Amino acid sequence: MRGDVRLAYNAAHRDRLCFSKPGKLANELRLVYRDGWGVLDDGQHGRALLSILLHTIANCSGDRPAKMAEARREFAPWLPDAEMGKLADEAIRVHRRWKPDKLAQRIGLNLADRTRLRITMIGATDADKAKRDRLRKERMVEAKCRKRWAAGVVPRATYEATSLSRTEPWKAEGISRRTWERRRKRLPQVREQHKEVTSIAAVTLAAPSLAAQPQPTKGSLLVRIEDQRPRTIRGRNGPIFTEGWGRV
């Protein structure tokens, strides 16, 4: 049981090793070859491109001869068996590697195609590593700015254009900036006092005056029922039910 688990773990570990940097580089080379050529040219340049892919596959783990044969069937079906065997033996024996910018020069990958194909392991013919790093930082900053703007943050250019230092509203009123800021600071207090005065006036106008209320007359009694429910009122001739203003 433990032996089976160990074998399964080793197989899974070998599969994970195929997705290392050489494996990812091999996949990106296949992507570039499919986009640019499909099938490589039967010539010196096509053989050089196939050799680069074979050397990259030789740095991977797993069944390397099978992967090399698959690369030949896809990109160089015209290559003779003897020549294919020579290229494969050399790749397995030498394990040649290239730096990203040098590899980009060999396969002719520019920055536009690199960005379109989302290549990360290969450089670009028209942009060195420093330029690519600078462009990547600019894209990151732009993405963060778009995220902040979507959350409601005012863009920097708009904020600076509408700032007090640019608009200078105190000059239109003919006062200094300090006086203008002091008046603006007192403005919320004045507004709060205005709200209180307005609310008190509204309550006073809404309340009924005593002159408008009916007054009791001689020999009668006016009764007001606040909740508009029948109430028993004792009179001279017995109980009387009334609602609102009633005369007893």
PDB file of C-alpha atoms in Angstrom:
ATOM      1  CA  MET A   1       0.000   0.000   0.000  1.00  0.00           C
ATOM      2  CA  ARG A   2       2.746   2.438   0.941  1.00  0.00           C
ATOM      3  CA  GLY A   3       4.704   1.503  -2.160  1.00  0.00           C
ATOM      4  CA  ASP A   4       1.722   2.285  -4.385  1.00  0.00           C
ATOM      5  CA  VAL A   5       1.280   5.650  -2.708  1.00  0.00           C
ATOM      6  CA  ARG A   6       4.994   6.395  -3.179  1.00  0.00           C
ATOM      7  CA  LEU A   7       4.835   5.490  -6.862  1.00  0.00           C
ATOM      8  CA  ALA A   8       1.742   7.632  -7.391  1.00  0.00           C
ATOM      9  CA  TYR A   9       3.402  10.541  -5.601  1.00  0.00           C
ATOM     10  CA  ASN A  10       6.557  10.220  -7.709  1.00  0.00           C
ATOM     11  CA  ALA A  11       4.483  10.174 -10.909  1.00  0.00           C
ATOM     12  CA  ALA A  12       2.581  13.287  -9.841  1.00  0.00           C
ATOM     13  CA  HIS A  13       5.870  14.944  -8.917  1.00  0.00           C
ATOM     14  CA  ARG A  14       7.290  14.174 -12.352  1.00  0.00           C
ATOM     15  CA  ASP A  15       4.180  15.649 -13.985  1.00  0.00           C
ATOM     16  CA  ARG A  16       4.567  18.818 -11.961  1.00  0.00           C
ATOM     17  CA  LEU A  17       8.178  19.124 -13.081  1.00  0.00           C
ATOM     18  CA  CYS A  18       6.975  19.324 -16.703  1.00  0.00           C
ATOM     19  CA  PHE A  19       5.393  22.686 -15.856  1.00  0.00           C
ATOM     20  CA  SER A  20       8.733  24.229 -14.820  1.00  0.00           C
ATOM     21  CA  LYS A  21      10.409  27.132 -16.587  1.00  0.00           C
ATOM     22  CA  PRO A  22      11.787  25.006 -19.468  1.00  0.00           C
ATOM     23  CA  GLY A  23       8.360  23.460 -19.982  1.00  0.00           C
ATOM     24  CA  LYS A  24       6.681  26.852 -20.049  1.00  0.00           C
ATOM     25  CA  LEU A  25       9.338  28.167 -22.418  1.00  0.00           C
ATOM     26  CA  ALA A  26       8.740  25.217 -24.745  1.00  0.00           C
ATOM     27  CA  ASN A  27       5.010  25.927 -24.769  1.00  0.00           C
ATOM     28  CA  GLU A  28       5.628  29.599 -25.573  1.00  0.00           C
ATOM     29  CA  LEU A  29       7.977  28.643 -28.419  1.00  0.00           C
ATOM     30  CA  ARG A  30       5.263  26.390 -29.856  1.00  0.00           C
ATOM     31  CA  LEU A  31       2.796  29.280 -29.595  1.00  0.00           C
ATOM     32  CA  VAL A  32       5.143  31.646 -31.438  1.00  0.00           C
ATOM     33  CA  TYR A  33       5.865  29.058 -34.143  1.00  0.00           C
ATOM     34  CA  ARG A  34       2.157  28.369 -34.702  1.00  0.00           C
ATOM     35  CA  ASP A  35       1.399  32.081 -34.952  1.00  0.00           C
ATOM     36  CA  GLY A  36       4.303  32.975 -37.232  1.00  0.00           C
ATOM     37  CA  TRP A  37       4.816  29.936 -39.454  1.00  0.00           C
ATOM     38  CA  GLY A  38       2.543  27.010 -38.658  1.00  0.00           C
ATOM     39  CA  VAL A  39       4.982  24.674 -40.426  1.00  0.00           C
ATOM     40  CA  LEU A  40       8.595  25.814 -40.476  1.00  0.00           C
ATOM     41  CA  ASP A  41      10.379  26.457 -43.740  1.00  0.00           C
ATOM     42  CA  ASP A  42      12.501  23.668 -45.225  1.00  0.00           C
ATOM     43  CA  GLY A  43      15.745  25.548 -44.948  1.00  0.00           C
ATOM     44  CA  GLN A  44      18.514  26.674 -42.633  1.00  0.00           C
ATOM     45  CA  HIS A  45      16.279  29.077 -40.717  1.00  0.00           C
ATOM     46  CA  GLY A  46      13.586  26.442 -40.164  1.00  0.00           C
ATOM     47  CA  ARG A  47      16.163  23.932 -38.915  1.00  0.00           C
ATOM     48  CA  ALA A  48      17.578  26.560 -36.537  1.00  0.00           C
ATOM     49  CA  LEU A  49      14.129  27.258 -35.080  1.00  0.00           C
ATOM     50  CA  LEU A  50      13.442  23.534 -34.653  1.00  0.00           C
ATOM     51  CA  SER A  51      16.825  23.085 -32.967  1.00  0.00           C
ATOM     52  CA  ILE A  52      15.961  25.807 -30.449  1.00  0.00           C
ATOM     53  CA  LEU A  53      12.716  24.011 -29.585  1.00  0.00           C
ATOM     54  CA  LEU A  54      14.496  20.646 -29.297  1.00  0.00           C
ATOM     55  CA  HIS A  55      17.154  22.063 -26.954  1.00  0.00           C
ATOM     56  CA  THR A  56      14.397  23.579 -24.796  1.00  0.00           C
ATOM     57  CA  ILE A  57      12.535  20.252 -24.654  1.00  0.00           C
ATOM     58  CA  ALA A  58      15.810  18.537 -23.675  1.00  0.00           C
ATOM     59  CA  ASN A  59      15.904  20.716 -20.532  1.00  0.00           C
ATOM     60  CA  CYS A  60      12.464  19.432 -19.496  1.00  0.00           C
ATOM     61  CA  SER A  61      11.711  16.220 -17.655  1.00  0.00           C
ATOM     62  CA  GLY A  62       9.542  13.354 -18.788  1.00  0.00           C
ATOM     63  CA  ASP A  63       9.610  11.472 -22.077  1.00  0.00           C
ATOM     64  CA  ARG A  64      11.823  13.841 -24.056  1.00  0.00           C
ATOM     65  CA  PRO A  65      12.173  11.695 -27.224  1.00  0.00           C
ATOM     66  CA  ALA A  66       8.385  11.501 -27.534  1.00  0.00           C
ATOM     67  CA  LYS A  67       8.047  15.261 -27.099  1.00  0.00           C
ATOM     68  CA  MET A  68      10.746  15.872 -29.713  1.00  0.00           C
ATOM     69  CA  ALA A  69       9.034  13.538 -32.167  1.00  0.00           C
ATOM     70  CA  GLU A  70       5.753  15.388 -31.620  1.00  0.00           C
ATOM     71  CA  ALA A  71       7.491  18.742 -32.265  1.00  0.00           C
ATOM     72  CA  ARG A  72       8.912  17.347 -35.501  1.00  0.00           C
ATOM     73  CA  ARG A  73       5.500  16.106 -36.689  1.00  0.00           C
ATOM     74  CA  GLU A  74       3.916  19.518 -35.999  1.00  0.00           C
ATOM     75  CA  PHE A  75       6.571  21.937 -37.222  1.00  0.00           C
ATOM     76  CA  ALA A  76       8.993  20.005 -39.500  1.00  0.00           C
ATOM     77  CA  PRO A  77       7.333  16.974 -41.099  1.00  0.00           C
ATOM     78  CA  TRP A  78       9.689  17.397 -44.045  1.00  0.00           C
ATOM     79  CA  LEU A  79      12.804  16.693 -41.944  1.00  0.00           C
ATOM     80  CA  PRO A  80      14.520  13.315 -42.720  1.00  0.00           C
ATOM     81  CA  ASP A  81      14.816  10.757 -39.932  1.00  0.00           C
ATOM     82  CA  ALA A  82      18.605  10.762 -39.964  1.00  0.00           C
ATOM     83  CA  GLU A  83      18.812  14.521 -39.592  1.00  0.00           C
ATOM     84  CA  MET A  84      16.141  14.491 -36.902  1.00  0.00           C
ATOM     85  CA  GLY A  85      18.098  11.888 -34.950  1.00  0.00           C
ATOM     86  CA  LYS A  86      21.247  13.998 -35.192  1.00  0.00           C
ATOM     87  CA  LEU A  87      19.471  17.139 -33.938  1.00  0.00           C
ATOM     88  CA  ALA A  88      17.790  15.254 -31.076  1.00  0.00           C
ATOM     89  CA  ASP A  89      21.053  13.630 -29.932  1.00  0.00           C
ATOM     90  CA  GLU A  90      22.806  16.985 -29.955  1.00  0.00           C
ATOM     91  CA  ALA A  91      19.999  18.627 -27.941  1.00  0.00           C
ATOM     92  CA  ILE A  92      20.027  15.898 -25.297  1.00  0.00           C
ATOM     93  CA  ARG A  93      23.835  15.949 -25.058  1.00  0.00           C
ATOM     94  CA  VAL A  94      24.424  19.743 -25.013  1.00  0.00           C
ATOM     95  CA  HIS A  95      21.307  21.172 -23.234  1.00  0.00           C
ATOM     96  CA  ARG A  96      21.841  24.612 -24.764  1.00  0.00           C
ATOM     97  CA  ARG A  97      20.051  27.604 -23.247  1.00  0.00           C
ATOM     98  CA  TRP A  98      19.535  31.220 -24.287  1.00  0.00           C
ATOM     99  CA  LYS A  99      18.775  34.416 -22.437  1.00  0.00           C
ATOM    100  CA  PRO A 100      15.353  35.977 -23.147  1.00  0.00           C
ATOM    101  CA  ASP A 101      16.644  38.852 -25.291  1.00  0.00           C
ATOM    102  CA  LYS A 102      19.049  36.606 -27.210  1.00  0.00           C
ATOM    103  CA  LEU A 103      16.287  34.088 -27.835  1.00  0.00           C
ATOM    104  CA  ALA A 104      13.992  36.864 -29.105  1.00  0.00           C
ATOM    105  CA  GLN A 105      16.675  37.908 -31.596  1.00  0.00           C
ATOM    106  CA  ARG A 106      17.013  34.345 -32.857  1.00  0.00           C
ATOM    107  CA  ILE A 107      13.290  33.738 -33.435  1.00  0.00           C
ATOM    108  CA  GLY A 108      12.448  37.375 -34.390  1.00  0.00           C
ATOM    109  CA  LEU A 109       9.809  38.165 -31.739  1.00  0.00           C
ATOM    110  CA  ASN A 110       8.922  41.862 -31.392  1.00  0.00           C
ATOM    111  CA  LEU A 111       7.150  43.594 -28.519  1.00  0.00           C
ATOM    112  CA  ALA A 112       3.759  43.845 -30.240  1.00  0.00           C
ATOM    113  CA  ASP A 113       3.580  40.106 -30.935  1.00  0.00           C
ATOM    114  CA  ARG A 114       4.946  39.349 -27.472  1.00  0.00           C
ATOM    115  CA  THR A 115       2.162  41.373 -25.856  1.00  0.00           C
ATOM    116  CA  ARG A 116      -0.534  39.958 -28.137  1.00  0.00           C
ATOM    117  CA  LEU A 117       0.496  36.353 -27.505  1.00  0.00           C
ATOM    118  CA  ARG A 118       1.079  37.011 -23.770  1.00  0.00           C
ATOM    119  CA  ILE A 119       4.655  35.724 -23.868  1.00  0.00           C
ATOM    120  CA  THR A 120       6.622  36.109 -20.634  1.00  0.00           C
ATOM    121  CA  MET A 121       9.678  33.833 -20.956  1.00  0.00           C
ATOM    122  CA  ILE A 122      11.016  35.353 -24.184  1.00  0.00           C
ATOM    123  CA  GLY A 123      12.251  38.902 -24.686  1.00  0.00           C
ATOM    124  CA  ALA A 124      11.594  41.280 -27.578  1.00  0.00           C
ATOM    125  CA  THR A 125      13.728  42.517 -30.452  1.00  0.00           C
ATOM    126  CA  ASP A 126      12.678  46.168 -30.024  1.00  0.00           C
ATOM    127  CA  ALA A 127      12.496  46.382 -26.191  1.00  0.00           C
ATOM    128  CA  ASP A 128      15.171  45.313 -23.727  1.00  0.00           C
ATOM    129  CA  LYS A 129      14.477  44.133 -20.171  1.00  0.00           C
ATOM    130  CA  ALA A 130      14.634  47.647 -18.662  1.00  0.00           C
ATOM    131  CA  LYS A 131      12.079  48.972 -21.138  1.00  0.00           C
ATOM    132  CA  ARG A 132       9.779  45.982 -20.603  1.00  0.00           C
ATOM    133  CA  ASP A 133       9.953  46.467 -16.832  1.00  0.00           C
ATOM    134  CA  ARG A 134       9.088  50.138 -17.221  1.00  0.00           C
ATOM    135  CA  LEU A 135       6.143  49.356 -19.485  1.00  0.00           C
ATOM    136  CA  ARG A 136       4.917  46.694 -17.078  1.00  0.00           C
ATOM    137  CA  LYS A 137       4.996  49.156 -14.171  1.00  0.00           C
ATOM    138  CA  GLU A 138       3.087  51.705 -16.245  1.00  0.00           C
ATOM    139  CA  ARG A 139       0.410  49.110 -17.039  1.00  0.00           C
ATOM    140  CA  MET A 140       0.128  48.225 -13.354  1.00  0.00           C
ATOM    141  CA  VAL A 141      -0.263  51.877 -12.364  1.00  0.00           C
ATOM    142  CA  GLU A 142      -2.871  52.415 -15.080  1.00  0.00           C
ATOM    143  CA  ALA A 143      -4.826  49.359 -13.928  1.00  0.00           C
ATOM    144  CA  LYS A 144      -4.793  50.612 -10.319  1.00  0.00           C
ATOM    145  CA  CYS A 145      -5.963  54.059 -11.452  1.00  0.00           C
ATOM    146  CA  ARG A 146      -8.867  52.557 -13.402  1.00  0.00           C
ATOM    147  CA  LYS A 147      -9.840  50.537 -10.341  1.00  0.00           C
ATOM    148  CA  ARG A 148      -9.767  53.642  -8.127  1.00  0.00           C
ATOM    149  CA  TRP A 149     -11.788  55.656 -10.649  1.00  0.00           C
ATOM    150  CA  ALA A 150     -14.394  52.891 -10.803  1.00  0.00           C
ATOM    151  CA  ALA A 151     -14.636  53.098  -6.993  1.00  0.00           C
ATOM    152  CA  GLY A 152     -15.455  56.824  -7.213  1.00  0.00           C
ATOM    153  CA  VAL A 153     -12.047  58.433  -6.650  1.00  0.00           C
ATOM    154  CA  VAL A 154     -11.611  61.700  -8.587  1.00  0.00           C
ATOM    155  CA  PRO A 155      -8.773  61.562 -11.157  1.00  0.00           C
ATOM    156  CA  ARG A 156      -5.656  63.558 -10.321  1.00  0.00           C
ATOM    157  CA  ALA A 157      -5.984  65.882 -13.318  1.00  0.00           C
ATOM    158  CA  THR A 158      -9.610  66.723 -12.452  1.00  0.00           C
ATOM    159  CA  TYR A 159      -8.724  67.257  -8.787  1.00  0.00           C
ATOM    160  CA  GLU A 160      -5.883  69.613  -9.614  1.00  0.00           C
ATOM    161  CA  ALA A 161      -7.987  71.540 -12.156  1.00  0.00           C
ATOM    162  CA  THR A 162     -10.755  72.151  -9.585  1.00  0.00           C
ATOM    163  CA  SER A 163      -8.525  72.722  -6.551  1.00  0.00           C
ATOM    164  CA  LEU A 164      -8.647  75.953  -4.548  1.00  0.00           C
ATOM    165  CA  SER A 165      -5.107  76.823  -5.556  1.00  0.00           C
ATOM    166  CA  ARG A 166      -6.191  76.858  -9.214  1.00  0.00           C
ATOM    167  CA  THR A 167      -9.672  78.383  -8.948  1.00  0.00           C
ATOM    168  CA  GLU A 168      -8.872  80.985  -6.193  1.00  0.00           C
ATOM    169  CA  PRO A 169     -12.494  81.908  -5.360  1.00  0.00           C
ATOM    170  CA  TRP A 170     -11.451  84.525  -2.769  1.00  0.00           C
ATOM    171  CA  LYS A 171     -10.182  86.809  -5.508  1.00  0.00           C
ATOM    172  CA  ALA A 172     -13.664  87.032  -7.035  1.00  0.00           C
ATOM    173  CA  GLU A 173     -15.007  88.214  -3.636  1.00  0.00           C
ATOM    174  CA  GLY A 174     -12.158  90.671  -3.140  1.00  0.00           C
ATOM    175  CA  ILE A 175     -10.920  89.166   0.117  1.00  0.00           C
ATOM    176  CA  SER A 176      -7.876  87.226   1.241  1.00  0.00           C
ATOM    177  CA  ARG A 177      -7.697  83.459   1.281  1.00  0.00           C
ATOM    178  CA  ARG A 178      -7.522  83.376   5.082  1.00  0.00           C
ATOM    179  CA  THR A 179     -10.702  85.452   5.399  1.00  0.00           C
ATOM    180  CA  TRP A 180     -12.471  83.313   2.800  1.00  0.00           C
ATOM    181  CA  GLU A 181     -11.516  80.083   4.618  1.00  0.00           C
ATOM    182  CA  ARG A 182     -12.597  81.525   7.980  1.00  0.00           C
ATOM    183  CA  ARG A 183     -16.013  82.467   6.573  1.00  0.00           C
ATOM    184  CA  ARG A 184     -16.429  79.066   4.944  1.00  0.00           C
ATOM    185  CA  LYS A 185     -15.575  77.410   8.257  1.00  0.00           C
ATOM    186  CA  ARG A 186     -18.375  79.335  10.008  1.00  0.00           C
ATOM    187  CA  LEU A 187     -20.860  78.572   7.226  1.00  0.00           C
ATOM    188  CA  PRO A 188     -21.968  75.149   8.582  1.00  0.00           C
ATOM    189  CA  GLN A 189     -22.795  76.706  11.971  1.00  0.00           C
ATOM    190  CA  VAL A 190     -24.904  79.416  10.295  1.00  0.00           C
ATOM    191  CA  ARG A 191     -26.733  76.777   8.257  1.00  0.00           C
ATOM    192  CA  GLU A 192     -27.474  74.748  11.375  1.00  0.00           C
ATOM    193  CA  GLN A 193     -28.856  77.791  13.164  1.00  0.00           C
ATOM    194  CA  HIS A 194     -30.968  78.619  10.105  1.00  0.00           C
ATOM    195  CA  LYS A 195     -32.391  75.070  10.142  1.00  0.00           C
ATOM    196  CA  GLU A 196     -33.323  75.384  13.824  1.00  0.00           C
ATOM    197  CA  VAL A 197     -35.055  78.720  13.272  1.00  0.00           C
ATOM    198  CA  THR A 198     -36.920  77.357  10.265  1.00  0.00           C
ATOM    199  CA  SER A 199     -38.118  74.294  12.150  1.00  0.00           C
ATOM    200  CA  ILE A 200     -39.356  76.381  15.107  1.00  0.00           C
ATOM    201  CA  ALA A 201     -41.231  78.704  12.741  1.00  0.00           C
ATOM    202  CA  ALA A 202     -42.803  75.758  10.940  1.00  0.00           C
ATOM    203  CA  VAL A 203     -44.023  74.232  14.220  1.00  0.00           C
ATOM    204  CA  THR A 204     -45.430  77.599  15.354  1.00  0.00           C
ATOM    205  CA  LEU A 205     -47.348  78.106  12.103  1.00  0.00           C
ATOM    206  CA  ALA A 206     -48.654  74.540  12.103  1.00  0.00           C
ATOM    207  CA  ALA A 207     -50.032  74.750  15.690  1.00  0.00           C
ATOM    208  CA  PRO A 208     -53.703  75.953  15.829  1.00  0.00           C
ATOM    209  CA  SER A 209     -54.244  79.233  17.628  1.00  0.00           C
ATOM    210  CA  LEU A 210     -56.621  79.629  20.559  1.00  0.00           C
ATOM    211  CA  ALA A 211     -58.771  82.079  18.612  1.00  0.00           C
ATOM    212  CA  ALA A 212     -59.396  79.482  15.923  1.00  0.00           C
ATOM    213  CA  GLN A 213     -60.620  76.869  18.434  1.00  0.00           C
ATOM    214  CA  PRO A 214     -64.359  76.830  19.259  1.00  0.00           C
ATOM    215  CA  GLN A 215     -65.131  78.285  22.658  1.00  0.00           C
ATOM    216  CA  PRO A 216     -67.805  76.985  25.046  1.00  0.00           C
ATOM    217  CA  THR A 217     -71.009  79.000  25.194  1.00  0.00           C
ATOM    218  CA  LYS A 218     -73.381  79.602  28.043  1.00  0.00           C
ATOM    219  CA  GLY A 219     -75.436  76.571  29.001  1.00  0.00           C
ATOM    220  CA  SER A 220     -73.379  74.192  26.861  1.00  0.00           C
ATOM    221  CA  LEU A 221     -70.190  72.155  27.105  1.00  0.00           C
ATOM    222  CA  LEU A 222     -67.836  71.473  24.197  1.00  0.00           C
ATOM    223  CA  VAL A 223     -65.966  68.167  24.466  1.00  0.00           C
ATOM    224  CA  ARG A 224     -63.024  67.132  22.168  1.00  0.00           C
ATOM    225  CA  ILE A 225     -62.180  63.497  21.763  1.00  0.00           C
ATOM    226  CA  GLU A 226     -58.471  63.265  20.872  1.00  0.00           C
ATOM    227  CA  ASP A 227     -58.385  59.670  19.695  1.00  0.00           C
ATOM    228  CA  GLN A 228     -61.750  59.930  17.849  1.00  0.00           C
ATOM    229  CA  ARG A 229     -63.218  56.984  19.834  1.00  0.00           C
ATOM    230  CA  PRO A 230     -66.607  57.041  21.571  1.00  0.00           C
ATOM    231  CA  ARG A 231     -66.481  58.157  25.146  1.00  0.00           C
ATOM    232  CA  THR A 232     -69.188  58.258  27.782  1.00  0.00           C
ATOM    233  CA  ILE A 233     -69.945  61.700  29.087  1.00  0.00           C
ATOM    234  CA  ARG A 234     -72.239  62.197  32.015  1.00  0.00           C
ATOM    235  CA  GLY A 235     -74.926  64.819  31.481  1.00  0.00           C
ATOM    236  CA  ARG A 236     -78.050  65.897  33.253  1.00  0.00           C
ATOM    237  CA  ASN A 237     -80.317  63.433  31.468  1.00  0.00           C
ATOM    238  CA  GLY A 238     -77.999  60.410  31.534  1.00  0.00           C
ATOM    239  CA  PRO A 239     -74.983  59.134  29.555  1.00  0.00           C
ATOM    240  CA  ILE A 240     -74.327  60.575  26.098  1.00  0.00           C
ATOM    241  CA  PHE A 241     -71.891  59.150  23.443  1.00  0.00           C
ATOM    242  CA  THR A 242     -70.117  61.696  21.313  1.00  0.00           C
ATOM    243  CA  GLU A 243     -67.094  61.997  18.994  1.00  0.00           C
ATOM    244  CA  GLY A 244     -64.890  64.975  18.145  1.00  0.00           C
ATOM    245  CA  TRP A 245     -66.449  68.228  19.233  1.00  0.00           C
ATOM    246  CA  GLY A 246     -69.883  67.644  20.644  1.00  0.00           C
ATOM    247  CA  ARG A 247     -72.389  69.756  22.390  1.00  0.00           C
ATOM    248  CA  VAL A 248     -73.816  68.333  25.630  1.00  0.00           C
TER     249      VAL A 248
END
